[in-house]
Amino acid sequence: GPATAGSDPSGLTWQPWCDQLAYMVLGALVWGGLPLQQGCPAEHSSLMEVLASYMAARPVQESVALRVMYGASDASDASAASDSGGASFLGQLWDAVQVLREPEVNWAVQSIPSELLDSFQAKLPGQAAAELPAIQLPQGVPGVPAAAEGPVQRAQTALALQDRYPPRGGMVILDSQYTDGGRIAAERFVAEEYIIDALGAFDSHRVELVQMLCSGLPLPYDYSGLLCETLFAQLLRLPGPRLCPVAFSALIAHAALLRPAFPKYLAGSVRQLYLRLQFLAPELAGRLADVLAHFITNMNFRWPWDRYRAGLSQPPGGPQRSFLVLVLQHLVRLTAWDHQMLLQETPPDFLALLGQQPTFHGLPSPEPYPPAPKPPTLPSPAAAGDEAMADAQGAAAAADKNGEAAAADGAAAAAAPDAMQQDEQQEAAVNLEQQQEQQEGDQAMQEAGEGQQQQQQLEEAAADPEMVWAGKLLGVMQA
């Protein structure tokens, strides 16, 4: 880092990478500083001198662009100095390590289980010493192109470094008595490492993640307040949260159910952020409103709305009033405008912030719909049947006349001397008459059936499609 400071005094193209290396060394010292100091005092002193020189040479001591607050409510407001765990975090960790080196503390951290160190110390005396190879650091930043000359190239390298090594995330919301409890800063660092590592390791296993955060952390004290503040700090991290806001809402809801002391710290955190909305970044206020709306729905829409009535007296556009409107809008999107629990649990004066319920009239059409074509006029099935029966009766009458003519011809032929031939002719005429009557009757019935089917199809086509669909749906529901 200091070697490259001459080419880039701002530190934007190299400090995030060097801060990451220093963070790994300082974090390891919190866990194993005592064995290193006792076993290798010379190397320990040399390492601390290198770290001290780097901490003094860092050009950026605080990431002002990552501040979550635009201002401070008073001189003692610690939230205004929070920079999402940016450059200021390494300075805080360095101060915590300096406290651990004091003889009164002697690297004692209660949040680190002693069984871990005891198991290693029991194995070390019986092991032979080994010469470890020297660690060769890469010349450039892995995965990031070297910064070339020119402001554009430097800006590209700085953005690539920021994406590769984002800020850790951190924000002071509650009073230190509810989170630190008078403990040293290294205790808070270890507890935050537990929580952040669990968020990264168990992101895809939400049940195990909730169990780990609520009852699986090896901390010898009630860490409900610190857990609540750390979750909100990771949610409000700039430039983006560690997880999606819905994931944080689920974690907060489960923690409120599994840890009895968590709800009061949750209400206190939301209250403190609500009082500082005039300084909070608008994007972060939107994240907070989204998570709060999800939490309220998971709690059956129960929330102490009376504590937030001060926002009702603000003019339209006020920070607290706008936040309440945003929360209510999220609630409507998650449920419905006329949801029974929403109307029952939310005070009417808060619901009035939503205004009148909008009505939906459909999308306007640029062109009028063409008129429906008129169906062709066909005779009704009854009229078609009557015409078919009339045709059948006419055919039967014609058949009778043909029969009478055939009978007259048969009478004339009866005068012939051959009587056997006359009987055969009469029998053939009767059979022919019966066949004709049967064919004409079948044809009339077929025409009547086709006319009735065509009329039914036309009536269905002429009917309103929506009414037909509604009738069929009603029939299915009744069945």
PDB file of C-alpha atoms in Angstrom, residues 113-371:
ATOM      1  CA  PRO A 113     -15.016 -20.714  23.254  1.00  0.00           C
ATOM      2  CA  SER A 114     -12.024 -21.820  25.278  1.00  0.00           C
ATOM      3  CA  GLU A 115     -12.458 -25.392  24.073  1.00  0.00           C
ATOM      4  CA  LEU A 116     -11.201 -24.386  20.643  1.00  0.00           C
ATOM      5  CA  LEU A 117      -7.913 -22.962  21.906  1.00  0.00           C
ATOM      6  CA  ASP A 118      -7.451 -25.730  24.466  1.00  0.00           C
ATOM      7  CA  SER A 119      -7.740 -28.416  21.803  1.00  0.00           C
ATOM      8  CA  PHE A 120      -5.020 -26.806  19.711  1.00  0.00           C
ATOM      9  CA  GLN A 121      -2.750 -26.115  22.661  1.00  0.00           C
ATOM     10  CA  ALA A 122      -2.983 -29.744  23.771  1.00  0.00           C
ATOM     11  CA  LYS A 123      -1.703 -30.937  20.389  1.00  0.00           C
ATOM     12  CA  LEU A 124       1.027 -28.369  19.841  1.00  0.00           C
ATOM     13  CA  PRO A 125       3.618 -29.636  22.395  1.00  0.00           C
ATOM     14  CA  GLY A 126       3.842 -33.055  20.773  1.00  0.00           C
ATOM     15  CA  GLN A 127       4.264 -31.752  17.257  1.00  0.00           C
ATOM     16  CA  ALA A 128       7.606 -31.259  15.540  1.00  0.00           C
ATOM     17  CA  ALA A 129       8.520 -27.793  14.358  1.00  0.00           C
ATOM     18  CA  ALA A 130       8.173 -27.211  10.643  1.00  0.00           C
ATOM     19  CA  GLU A 131       9.572 -24.550   8.396  1.00  0.00           C
ATOM     20  CA  LEU A 132       6.687 -22.881   6.631  1.00  0.00           C
ATOM     21  CA  PRO A 133       7.342 -21.333   3.222  1.00  0.00           C
ATOM     22  CA  ALA A 134       7.188 -17.601   2.918  1.00  0.00           C
ATOM     23  CA  ILE A 135       3.880 -16.179   1.732  1.00  0.00           C
ATOM     24  CA  GLN A 136       4.253 -14.434  -1.605  1.00  0.00           C
ATOM     25  CA  LEU A 137       1.580 -11.829  -2.192  1.00  0.00           C
ATOM     26  CA  PRO A 138       0.583 -11.115  -5.788  1.00  0.00           C
ATOM     27  CA  GLN A 139       1.931  -7.959  -7.334  1.00  0.00           C
ATOM     28  CA  GLY A 140      -1.506  -6.729  -8.335  1.00  0.00           C
ATOM     29  CA  VAL A 141      -5.026  -7.195  -7.070  1.00  0.00           C
ATOM     30  CA  PRO A 142      -6.373 -10.649  -8.054  1.00  0.00           C
ATOM     31  CA  GLY A 143      -9.151 -10.371 -10.604  1.00  0.00           C
ATOM     32  CA  VAL A 144      -8.779  -6.616 -11.064  1.00  0.00           C
ATOM     33  CA  PRO A 145      -6.773  -5.070 -13.927  1.00  0.00           C
ATOM     34  CA  ALA A 146      -3.904  -2.814 -12.951  1.00  0.00           C
ATOM     35  CA  ALA A 147      -4.685   0.874 -12.862  1.00  0.00           C
ATOM     36  CA  ALA A 148      -3.458   2.583 -16.018  1.00  0.00           C
ATOM     37  CA  GLU A 149      -2.776   6.241 -16.581  1.00  0.00           C
ATOM     38  CA  GLY A 150      -5.788   8.455 -16.994  1.00  0.00           C
ATOM     39  CA  PRO A 151      -8.771   9.361 -14.814  1.00  0.00           C
ATOM     40  CA  VAL A 152     -11.167   7.001 -16.625  1.00  0.00           C
ATOM     41  CA  GLN A 153      -8.927   3.964 -16.130  1.00  0.00           C
ATOM     42  CA  ARG A 154      -8.399   4.854 -12.473  1.00  0.00           C
ATOM     43  CA  ALA A 155     -12.128   5.190 -11.933  1.00  0.00           C
ATOM     44  CA  GLN A 156     -12.730   1.785 -13.532  1.00  0.00           C
ATOM     45  CA  THR A 157     -10.140   0.179 -11.272  1.00  0.00           C
ATOM     46  CA  ALA A 158     -11.631   1.860  -8.209  1.00  0.00           C
ATOM     47  CA  LEU A 159     -15.128   0.595  -9.051  1.00  0.00           C
ATOM     48  CA  ALA A 160     -13.810  -2.925  -9.662  1.00  0.00           C
ATOM     49  CA  LEU A 161     -12.090  -2.878  -6.263  1.00  0.00           C
ATOM     50  CA  GLN A 162     -15.252  -1.658  -4.549  1.00  0.00           C
ATOM     51  CA  ASP A 163     -17.299  -4.441  -6.126  1.00  0.00           C
ATOM     52  CA  ARG A 164     -14.735  -7.102  -5.234  1.00  0.00           C
ATOM     53  CA  TYR A 165     -14.240  -5.890  -1.650  1.00  0.00           C
ATOM     54  CA  PRO A 166     -17.517  -4.284  -0.562  1.00  0.00           C
ATOM     55  CA  PRO A 167     -17.903  -2.663   2.850  1.00  0.00           C
ATOM     56  CA  ARG A 168     -18.483  -4.980   5.777  1.00  0.00           C
ATOM     57  CA  GLY A 169     -21.678  -3.304   6.883  1.00  0.00           C
ATOM     58  CA  GLY A 170     -22.163  -1.640  10.226  1.00  0.00           C
ATOM     59  CA  MET A 171     -24.344   0.955  11.881  1.00  0.00           C
ATOM     60  CA  VAL A 172     -24.986   2.187  15.406  1.00  0.00           C
ATOM     61  CA  ILE A 173     -28.732   2.350  16.084  1.00  0.00           C
ATOM     62  CA  LEU A 174     -29.328   1.478  19.737  1.00  0.00           C
ATOM     63  CA  ASP A 175     -27.572   2.762  22.801  1.00  0.00           C
ATOM     64  CA  SER A 176     -24.381   0.872  23.632  1.00  0.00           C
ATOM     65  CA  GLN A 177     -25.804  -0.428  26.912  1.00  0.00           C
ATOM     66  CA  TYR A 178     -28.260  -2.572  24.924  1.00  0.00           C
ATOM     67  CA  THR A 179     -25.671  -3.956  22.490  1.00  0.00           C
ATOM     68  CA  ASP A 180     -22.175  -3.846  24.029  1.00  0.00           C
ATOM     69  CA  GLY A 181     -23.138  -4.128  27.681  1.00  0.00           C
ATOM     70  CA  GLY A 182     -19.871  -2.590  28.880  1.00  0.00           C
ATOM     71  CA  ARG A 183     -17.795  -5.282  27.142  1.00  0.00           C
ATOM     72  CA  ILE A 184     -14.627  -4.569  25.170  1.00  0.00           C
ATOM     73  CA  ALA A 185     -14.842  -3.829  21.453  1.00  0.00           C
ATOM     74  CA  ALA A 186     -13.326  -7.207  20.521  1.00  0.00           C
ATOM     75  CA  GLU A 187     -16.363  -8.969  21.995  1.00  0.00           C
ATOM     76  CA  ARG A 188     -18.643  -7.089  19.618  1.00  0.00           C
ATOM     77  CA  PHE A 189     -16.325  -7.829  16.689  1.00  0.00           C
ATOM     78  CA  VAL A 190     -16.423 -11.588  17.325  1.00  0.00           C
ATOM     79  CA  ALA A 191     -20.216 -11.578  17.758  1.00  0.00           C
ATOM     80  CA  GLU A 192     -20.701  -9.653  14.514  1.00  0.00           C
ATOM     81  CA  GLU A 193     -18.385 -12.080  12.743  1.00  0.00           C
ATOM     82  CA  TYR A 194     -20.561 -14.965  13.923  1.00  0.00           C
ATOM     83  CA  ILE A 195     -23.707 -13.295  12.582  1.00  0.00           C
ATOM     84  CA  ILE A 196     -22.244 -12.131   9.261  1.00  0.00           C
ATOM     85  CA  ASP A 197     -20.587 -15.487   8.573  1.00  0.00           C
ATOM     86  CA  ALA A 198     -23.867 -17.270   9.326  1.00  0.00           C
ATOM     87  CA  LEU A 199     -25.710 -15.005   6.868  1.00  0.00           C
ATOM     88  CA  GLY A 200     -23.224 -15.893   4.157  1.00  0.00           C
ATOM     89  CA  ALA A 201     -22.914 -19.608   4.916  1.00  0.00           C
ATOM     90  CA  PHE A 202     -26.582 -20.497   5.546  1.00  0.00           C
ATOM     91  CA  ASP A 203     -28.283 -18.147   3.098  1.00  0.00           C
ATOM     92  CA  SER A 204     -29.828 -21.016   1.125  1.00  0.00           C
ATOM     93  CA  HIS A 205     -30.865 -22.872   4.315  1.00  0.00           C
ATOM     94  CA  ARG A 206     -33.183 -20.468   6.073  1.00  0.00           C
ATOM     95  CA  VAL A 207     -34.304 -22.875   8.816  1.00  0.00           C
ATOM     96  CA  GLU A 208     -30.731 -23.662   9.832  1.00  0.00           C
ATOM     97  CA  LEU A 209     -29.853 -19.975   9.593  1.00  0.00           C
ATOM     98  CA  VAL A 210     -32.637 -18.966  11.987  1.00  0.00           C
ATOM     99  CA  GLN A 211     -31.658 -21.695  14.431  1.00  0.00           C
ATOM    100  CA  MET A 212     -28.013 -20.658  14.258  1.00  0.00           C
ATOM    101  CA  LEU A 213     -28.719 -16.971  14.842  1.00  0.00           C
ATOM    102  CA  CYS A 214     -31.278 -17.472  17.597  1.00  0.00           C
ATOM    103  CA  SER A 215     -29.766 -20.281  19.638  1.00  0.00           C
ATOM    104  CA  GLY A 216     -26.561 -21.529  18.018  1.00  0.00           C
ATOM    105  CA  LEU A 217     -24.077 -18.709  18.601  1.00  0.00           C
ATOM    106  CA  PRO A 218     -21.507 -19.464  21.347  1.00  0.00           C
ATOM    107  CA  LEU A 219     -21.992 -16.170  23.171  1.00  0.00           C
ATOM    108  CA  PRO A 220     -22.115 -16.208  26.992  1.00  0.00           C
ATOM    109  CA  TYR A 221     -24.577 -13.303  27.254  1.00  0.00           C
ATOM    110  CA  ASP A 222     -27.946 -12.191  25.883  1.00  0.00           C
ATOM    111  CA  TYR A 223     -27.146 -10.889  22.429  1.00  0.00           C
ATOM    112  CA  SER A 224     -30.705 -10.046  21.308  1.00  0.00           C
ATOM    113  CA  GLY A 225     -29.974  -6.325  21.047  1.00  0.00           C
ATOM    114  CA  LEU A 226     -26.720  -6.868  19.162  1.00  0.00           C
ATOM    115  CA  LEU A 227     -28.401  -9.365  16.814  1.00  0.00           C
ATOM    116  CA  CYS A 228     -31.188  -6.883  16.035  1.00  0.00           C
ATOM    117  CA  GLU A 229     -28.766  -4.012  15.377  1.00  0.00           C
ATOM    118  CA  THR A 230     -26.504  -6.188  13.205  1.00  0.00           C
ATOM    119  CA  LEU A 231     -29.417  -7.401  11.066  1.00  0.00           C
ATOM    120  CA  PHE A 232     -30.611  -3.838  10.489  1.00  0.00           C
ATOM    121  CA  ALA A 233     -27.043  -2.721   9.763  1.00  0.00           C
ATOM    122  CA  GLN A 234     -26.700  -5.406   7.091  1.00  0.00           C
ATOM    123  CA  LEU A 235     -30.104  -4.458   5.658  1.00  0.00           C
ATOM    124  CA  LEU A 236     -29.159  -0.762   5.452  1.00  0.00           C
ATOM    125  CA  ARG A 237     -25.664  -1.365   4.109  1.00  0.00           C
ATOM    126  CA  LEU A 238     -24.541   0.776   1.203  1.00  0.00           C
ATOM    127  CA  PRO A 239     -24.359   0.440  -1.714  1.00  0.00           C
ATOM    128  CA  GLY A 240     -26.531  -2.688  -1.367  1.00  0.00           C
ATOM    129  CA  PRO A 241     -27.691  -5.105   1.356  1.00  0.00           C
ATOM    130  CA  ARG A 242     -26.014  -8.436   1.964  1.00  0.00           C
ATOM    131  CA  LEU A 243     -29.331 -10.288   1.346  1.00  0.00           C
ATOM    132  CA  CYS A 244     -32.601  -9.256  -0.254  1.00  0.00           C
ATOM    133  CA  PRO A 245     -34.955  -7.282   2.032  1.00  0.00           C
ATOM    134  CA  VAL A 246     -37.515 -10.119   2.105  1.00  0.00           C
ATOM    135  CA  ALA A 247     -34.874 -12.435   3.592  1.00  0.00           C
ATOM    136  CA  PHE A 248     -34.207  -9.952   6.403  1.00  0.00           C
ATOM    137  CA  SER A 249     -37.934  -9.616   7.107  1.00  0.00           C
ATOM    138  CA  ALA A 250     -38.222 -13.403   7.491  1.00  0.00           C
ATOM    139  CA  LEU A 251     -35.193 -13.524   9.800  1.00  0.00           C
ATOM    140  CA  ILE A 252     -36.506 -10.668  11.931  1.00  0.00           C
ATOM    141  CA  ALA A 253     -39.957 -12.257  12.196  1.00  0.00           C
ATOM    142  CA  HIS A 254     -38.527 -15.628  13.284  1.00  0.00           C
ATOM    143  CA  ALA A 255     -36.147 -13.992  15.749  1.00  0.00           C
ATOM    144  CA  ALA A 256     -39.075 -12.126  17.312  1.00  0.00           C
ATOM    145  CA  LEU A 257     -40.833 -15.454  17.862  1.00  0.00           C
ATOM    146  CA  LEU A 258     -37.830 -17.475  19.059  1.00  0.00           C
ATOM    147  CA  ARG A 259     -36.090 -14.929  21.294  1.00  0.00           C
ATOM    148  CA  PRO A 260     -38.384 -13.341  23.917  1.00  0.00           C
ATOM    149  CA  ALA A 261     -36.202 -10.229  24.337  1.00  0.00           C
ATOM    150  CA  PHE A 262     -35.894  -9.528  20.616  1.00  0.00           C
ATOM    151  CA  PRO A 263     -39.231  -7.684  20.015  1.00  0.00           C
ATOM    152  CA  LYS A 264     -38.401  -4.797  22.354  1.00  0.00           C
ATOM    153  CA  TYR A 265     -35.070  -4.209  20.588  1.00  0.00           C
ATOM    154  CA  LEU A 266     -36.850  -4.469  17.248  1.00  0.00           C
ATOM    155  CA  ALA A 267     -39.375  -1.816  18.250  1.00  0.00           C
ATOM    156  CA  GLY A 268     -36.563   0.359  19.609  1.00  0.00           C
ATOM    157  CA  SER A 269     -34.509   0.073  16.407  1.00  0.00           C
ATOM    158  CA  VAL A 270     -37.455   0.980  14.185  1.00  0.00           C
ATOM    159  CA  ARG A 271     -38.321   3.840  16.514  1.00  0.00           C
ATOM    160  CA  GLN A 272     -34.786   5.269  16.429  1.00  0.00           C
ATOM    161  CA  LEU A 273     -34.650   5.049  12.644  1.00  0.00           C
ATOM    162  CA  TYR A 274     -38.109   6.616  12.404  1.00  0.00           C
ATOM    163  CA  LEU A 275     -36.988   9.604  14.461  1.00  0.00           C
ATOM    164  CA  ARG A 276     -33.980  10.059  12.127  1.00  0.00           C
ATOM    165  CA  LEU A 277     -35.854   9.780   8.828  1.00  0.00           C
ATOM    166  CA  GLN A 278     -35.060  13.375   7.942  1.00  0.00           C
ATOM    167  CA  PHE A 279     -31.370  12.385   7.800  1.00  0.00           C
ATOM    168  CA  LEU A 280     -31.711   8.798   6.521  1.00  0.00           C
ATOM    169  CA  ALA A 281     -31.034   8.190   2.836  1.00  0.00           C
ATOM    170  CA  PRO A 282     -34.323   7.790   0.883  1.00  0.00           C
ATOM    171  CA  GLU A 283     -33.247   4.439  -0.548  1.00  0.00           C
ATOM    172  CA  LEU A 284     -32.647   3.094   2.956  1.00  0.00           C
ATOM    173  CA  ALA A 285     -36.024   4.403   4.103  1.00  0.00           C
ATOM    174  CA  GLY A 286     -37.605   2.399   1.282  1.00  0.00           C
ATOM    175  CA  ARG A 287     -35.813  -0.778   2.387  1.00  0.00           C
ATOM    176  CA  LEU A 288     -36.931  -0.224   5.965  1.00  0.00           C
ATOM    177  CA  ALA A 289     -40.552   0.317   4.897  1.00  0.00           C
ATOM    178  CA  ASP A 290     -40.514  -2.860   2.809  1.00  0.00           C
ATOM    179  CA  VAL A 291     -39.166  -5.005   5.660  1.00  0.00           C
ATOM    180  CA  LEU A 292     -41.523  -3.422   8.192  1.00  0.00           C
ATOM    181  CA  ALA A 293     -44.555  -4.142   5.985  1.00  0.00           C
ATOM    182  CA  HIS A 294     -43.550  -7.801   5.638  1.00  0.00           C
ATOM    183  CA  PHE A 295     -43.051  -8.033   9.394  1.00  0.00           C
ATOM    184  CA  ILE A 296     -46.471  -6.508  10.129  1.00  0.00           C
ATOM    185  CA  THR A 297     -48.193  -9.025   7.858  1.00  0.00           C
ATOM    186  CA  ASN A 298     -46.383 -11.878   9.617  1.00  0.00           C
ATOM    187  CA  MET A 299     -47.587 -10.520  12.978  1.00  0.00           C
ATOM    188  CA  ASN A 300     -51.274 -10.490  11.929  1.00  0.00           C
ATOM    189  CA  PHE A 301     -51.110  -6.739  11.189  1.00  0.00           C
ATOM    190  CA  ARG A 302     -50.453  -5.869  14.830  1.00  0.00           C
ATOM    191  CA  TRP A 303     -48.108  -2.927  15.335  1.00  0.00           C
ATOM    192  CA  PRO A 304     -47.951  -0.067  17.906  1.00  0.00           C
ATOM    193  CA  TRP A 305     -49.232   2.590  15.515  1.00  0.00           C
ATOM    194  CA  ASP A 306     -49.925   5.061  18.331  1.00  0.00           C
ATOM    195  CA  ARG A 307     -46.199   5.626  18.805  1.00  0.00           C
ATOM    196  CA  TYR A 308     -45.975   6.979  15.260  1.00  0.00           C
ATOM    197  CA  ARG A 309     -48.826   9.498  15.316  1.00  0.00           C
ATOM    198  CA  ALA A 310     -46.384  12.375  15.127  1.00  0.00           C
ATOM    199  CA  GLY A 311     -46.017  11.688  11.418  1.00  0.00           C
ATOM    200  CA  LEU A 312     -49.743  12.309  10.832  1.00  0.00           C
ATOM    201  CA  SER A 313     -49.387  15.974  11.715  1.00  0.00           C
ATOM    202  CA  GLN A 314     -46.629  16.569   9.161  1.00  0.00           C
ATOM    203  CA  PRO A 315     -47.524  18.192   5.840  1.00  0.00           C
ATOM    204  CA  PRO A 316     -47.616  16.018   2.706  1.00  0.00           C
ATOM    205  CA  GLY A 317     -44.088  15.151   1.700  1.00  0.00           C
ATOM    206  CA  GLY A 318     -42.743  15.169   5.257  1.00  0.00           C
ATOM    207  CA  PRO A 319     -40.202  12.388   5.933  1.00  0.00           C
ATOM    208  CA  GLN A 320     -42.169  10.582   8.640  1.00  0.00           C
ATOM    209  CA  ARG A 321     -45.525  11.018   6.903  1.00  0.00           C
ATOM    210  CA  SER A 322     -44.073   9.756   3.614  1.00  0.00           C
ATOM    211  CA  PHE A 323     -42.594   6.760   5.417  1.00  0.00           C
ATOM    212  CA  LEU A 324     -45.989   5.844   6.893  1.00  0.00           C
ATOM    213  CA  VAL A 325     -47.603   6.129   3.466  1.00  0.00           C
ATOM    214  CA  LEU A 326     -44.902   3.902   2.010  1.00  0.00           C
ATOM    215  CA  VAL A 327     -45.458   1.245   4.689  1.00  0.00           C
ATOM    216  CA  LEU A 328     -49.220   1.273   4.106  1.00  0.00           C
ATOM    217  CA  GLN A 329     -48.752   1.023   0.354  1.00  0.00           C
ATOM    218  CA  HIS A 330     -46.536  -2.032   0.839  1.00  0.00           C
ATOM    219  CA  LEU A 331     -49.208  -3.562   3.090  1.00  0.00           C
ATOM    220  CA  VAL A 332     -51.867  -3.054   0.411  1.00  0.00           C
ATOM    221  CA  ARG A 333     -49.638  -4.652  -2.229  1.00  0.00           C
ATOM    222  CA  LEU A 334     -48.929  -7.634   0.033  1.00  0.00           C
ATOM    223  CA  THR A 335     -52.608  -8.250   0.889  1.00  0.00           C
ATOM    224  CA  ALA A 336     -55.451  -6.247  -0.625  1.00  0.00           C
ATOM    225  CA  TRP A 337     -57.039  -2.844  -0.230  1.00  0.00           C
ATOM    226  CA  ASP A 338     -60.038  -4.240   1.655  1.00  0.00           C
ATOM    227  CA  HIS A 339     -58.242  -6.956   3.638  1.00  0.00           C
ATOM    228  CA  GLN A 340     -60.203  -7.593   6.816  1.00  0.00           C
ATOM    229  CA  MET A 341     -57.220  -7.761   9.188  1.00  0.00           C
ATOM    230  CA  LEU A 342     -55.658  -4.650   7.646  1.00  0.00           C
ATOM    231  CA  LEU A 343     -58.836  -2.640   8.175  1.00  0.00           C
ATOM    232  CA  GLN A 344     -59.370  -4.067  11.652  1.00  0.00           C
ATOM    233  CA  GLU A 345     -55.872  -3.620  13.122  1.00  0.00           C
ATOM    234  CA  THR A 346     -54.857  -0.342  11.454  1.00  0.00           C
ATOM    235  CA  PRO A 347     -56.296   2.881  12.940  1.00  0.00           C
ATOM    236  CA  PRO A 348     -58.616   4.777  10.577  1.00  0.00           C
ATOM    237  CA  ASP A 349     -56.533   7.960  10.654  1.00  0.00           C
ATOM    238  CA  PHE A 350     -53.537   5.982   9.360  1.00  0.00           C
ATOM    239  CA  LEU A 351     -55.639   4.328   6.657  1.00  0.00           C
ATOM    240  CA  ALA A 352     -56.744   7.792   5.574  1.00  0.00           C
ATOM    241  CA  LEU A 353     -53.197   8.398   4.329  1.00  0.00           C
ATOM    242  CA  LEU A 354     -53.915   6.026   1.453  1.00  0.00           C
ATOM    243  CA  GLY A 355     -56.681   8.233   0.084  1.00  0.00           C
ATOM    244  CA  GLN A 356     -59.688   6.928  -1.798  1.00  0.00           C
ATOM    245  CA  GLN A 357     -59.619   3.388  -3.103  1.00  0.00           C
ATOM    246  CA  PRO A 358     -58.952   3.554  -6.844  1.00  0.00           C
ATOM    247  CA  THR A 359     -61.456   2.064  -9.274  1.00  0.00           C
ATOM    248  CA  PHE A 360     -60.482   0.052 -12.284  1.00  0.00           C
ATOM    249  CA  HIS A 361     -62.347   0.730 -15.540  1.00  0.00           C
ATOM    250  CA  GLY A 362     -60.207  -1.274 -17.896  1.00  0.00           C
ATOM    251  CA  LEU A 363     -57.655  -0.127 -20.395  1.00  0.00           C
ATOM    252  CA  PRO A 364     -58.868   2.422 -22.977  1.00  0.00           C
ATOM    253  CA  SER A 365     -59.134   1.136 -26.543  1.00  0.00           C
ATOM    254  CA  PRO A 366     -57.728   3.320 -29.361  1.00  0.00           C
ATOM    255  CA  GLU A 367     -60.413   2.023 -31.744  1.00  0.00           C
ATOM    256  CA  PRO A 368     -64.057   1.051 -31.110  1.00  0.00           C
ATOM    257  CA  TYR A 369     -64.868  -2.606 -31.178  1.00  0.00           C
ATOM    258  CA  PRO A 370     -66.609  -3.717 -34.437  1.00  0.00           C
ATOM    259  CA  PRO A 371     -70.299  -4.687 -34.097  1.00  0.00           C
TER     260      PRO A 371
END
